[in-house]
Amino acid sequence: MKRRQFLALTTLAATAAWPPAARSAAWQLRARRSQQNLVGAAHPQTGTWSYNGVVPGPVLRYRQGERLRVEVENSLDAETTIHWHGLRVPNAMDGVPHLTQAPIAARGGRFVYEFDLPDAGTYWYHPHLASAEQVGRGLYGALVVEEREPPVVDRDLVWVLSDWRLDRSARMVADFGNFMDASHAGRIGNTVTVNGSIRENFAVRSGERIRLRLVNAATARIFGLRFEGHEPAVVAHDGQPVAPRRAERIVLGPGMRADLILDCVAPPGSRHRVIDDFYRQRAYRLLDLAYSDEPAIRSTFGPVPALMPNPIAEPDLGRAERHRVRFEGGMMGRLPMGAMRHGMAWMVNGRPIAETDHRHEPLLSFARGSSQVIEFANDTAWHHPIHLHGHVFRVLSRDGKPEPERPWADTVLLDPDSRAEVAFVADNPGDWMLHCHVLGHQASGMMAVVRVA
Ligand code: C2O
Ligand code: CU
């Protein structure tokens, strides 16, 4: 290949990799098998499952108040659905097979998802059927709902973080139901990608202000990111605005998101590592912030803008009903042998529920419009990101210590042997999943249904 061509191609690839994607009211997503180079041109491609042929799928961009419409075509040999993680959708659009809809049939099944978008923020979409395998093979994408008046930034970008378990020839290791993984930390991969490939660099220019939307789409890996030489401010957590706060380390469990304002304060030509050291023994460099040689576009930065809160009903703590949901099991836990024999590793309030069990007797039932406080108690030796569908909750406390800002979230990361109290108004009628977002945990007992009626 002539050098000119090569340059042209790399520029193209570079713009495609950090998509400030186009906005559109209607999207078509086709779930299908595809091939992708995850680990670099020197290595073979990996067989993946994707939306529209690329992992991650397209960034679906909407404006707050718009109506989403997505036509899904399933070209896989397996049934699927799409769940809209973190969005307050009508129950029939929630994408939970057998609970809110029939699975979208293999080899040609179709389904149209359509709903309003009351909340701005960073969300994502993924299957909710055999999720450990389907998400693990690459079915996911980011969904961005822009504020009516978005804060002024130079670029608004998404990093979809995920990981893969690959063998030496970059083939996917298909051990998605591995009980060893399911009963420990989940199926953590050996290859971490940002927007679908291993990255050397993230090109920035001195003086620019970037809104960086992080999505943890990994099925088990927790990220703890440090931006060396920089102090990004977190402005939203799980899509919901928080008072801007400089963060030394941004911790994201599976399913969780953070919106950062990253001010590029370093000089032209410099490089700075972004480190993931959540698992301290296994810290690694995710990529480098690589500054171009161009002169800085500004030398001082204004204050970090705060985002407008979303219209979420405020729970009435004085009148709220209180519940306790206890998670047990896992290795080094107290799981009855009987449960293990059926491939179950975890229990919610004493019961393991398999992903394939569609009886879905509700664990808790709430009167529509009532305020609820739930204490999640993690009586295990493992981390669990606990996710509730259809609602957004305030995190009131952790281990009995009040959370000063009571941030809104849809997923709360419980450390081993810890507790968190959350509160919300049960204002969205239907049967909703409550589960661990380590997808191997979900599949082996760590899920339940709550009913709002
Ligand atoms: Cu992101 Cu029930 O899932
Ligand atoms: Cu878990």
Coordinates of C-alpha atoms in Angstrom, one line a residue, residues 27-32 51-52 69-76 78-82 84 92-93 95 100-114:
W27 CA -32.5 3.3 14.0
Q28 CA -32.2 -0.2 12.6
L29 CA -30.2 -2.6 14.6
R30 CA -29.4 -6.0 13.2
A31 CA -27.9 -8.5 15.6
R32 CA -25.6 -10.7 13.7
Y51 CA -25.2 -4.8 16.2
N52 CA -24.8 -3.7 12.5
R69 CA -37.7 4.2 17.8
V70 CA -35.4 1.2 17.1
E71 CA -36.3 -1.6 14.7
V72 CA -34.4 -4.8 15.6
E73 CA -33.8 -7.6 13.3
N74 CA -32.3 -10.8 14.7
S75 CA -30.0 -12.5 12.3
L76 CA -28.4 -14.7 14.9
A78 CA -30.2 -17.6 18.9
E79 CA -33.2 -15.7 20.3
T80 CA -32.5 -12.3 21.7
T81 CA -34.0 -9.1 23.1
I82 CA -32.7 -5.6 23.8
W84 CA -32.3 -0.2 27.6
A92 CA -43.4 -3.7 27.6
M93 CA -40.3 -2.0 26.1
G95 CA -36.6 -6.2 26.8
T100 CA -42.0 -8.2 29.4
Q101 CA -41.9 -9.6 25.9
A102 CA -41.5 -12.8 23.9
P103 CA -37.9 -13.4 22.7
I104 CA -37.1 -12.1 19.3
A105 CA -36.9 -15.3 17.2
A106 CA -33.6 -16.5 15.8
R107 CA -32.9 -16.2 12.0
G108 CA -35.1 -13.3 11.1
G109 CA -37.2 -12.3 14.1
R110 CA -38.1 -8.6 14.4
F111 CA -39.2 -6.3 17.1
V112 CA -39.8 -2.5 17.3
Y113 CA -38.8 -0.7 20.5
E114 CA -40.4 2.7 20.8

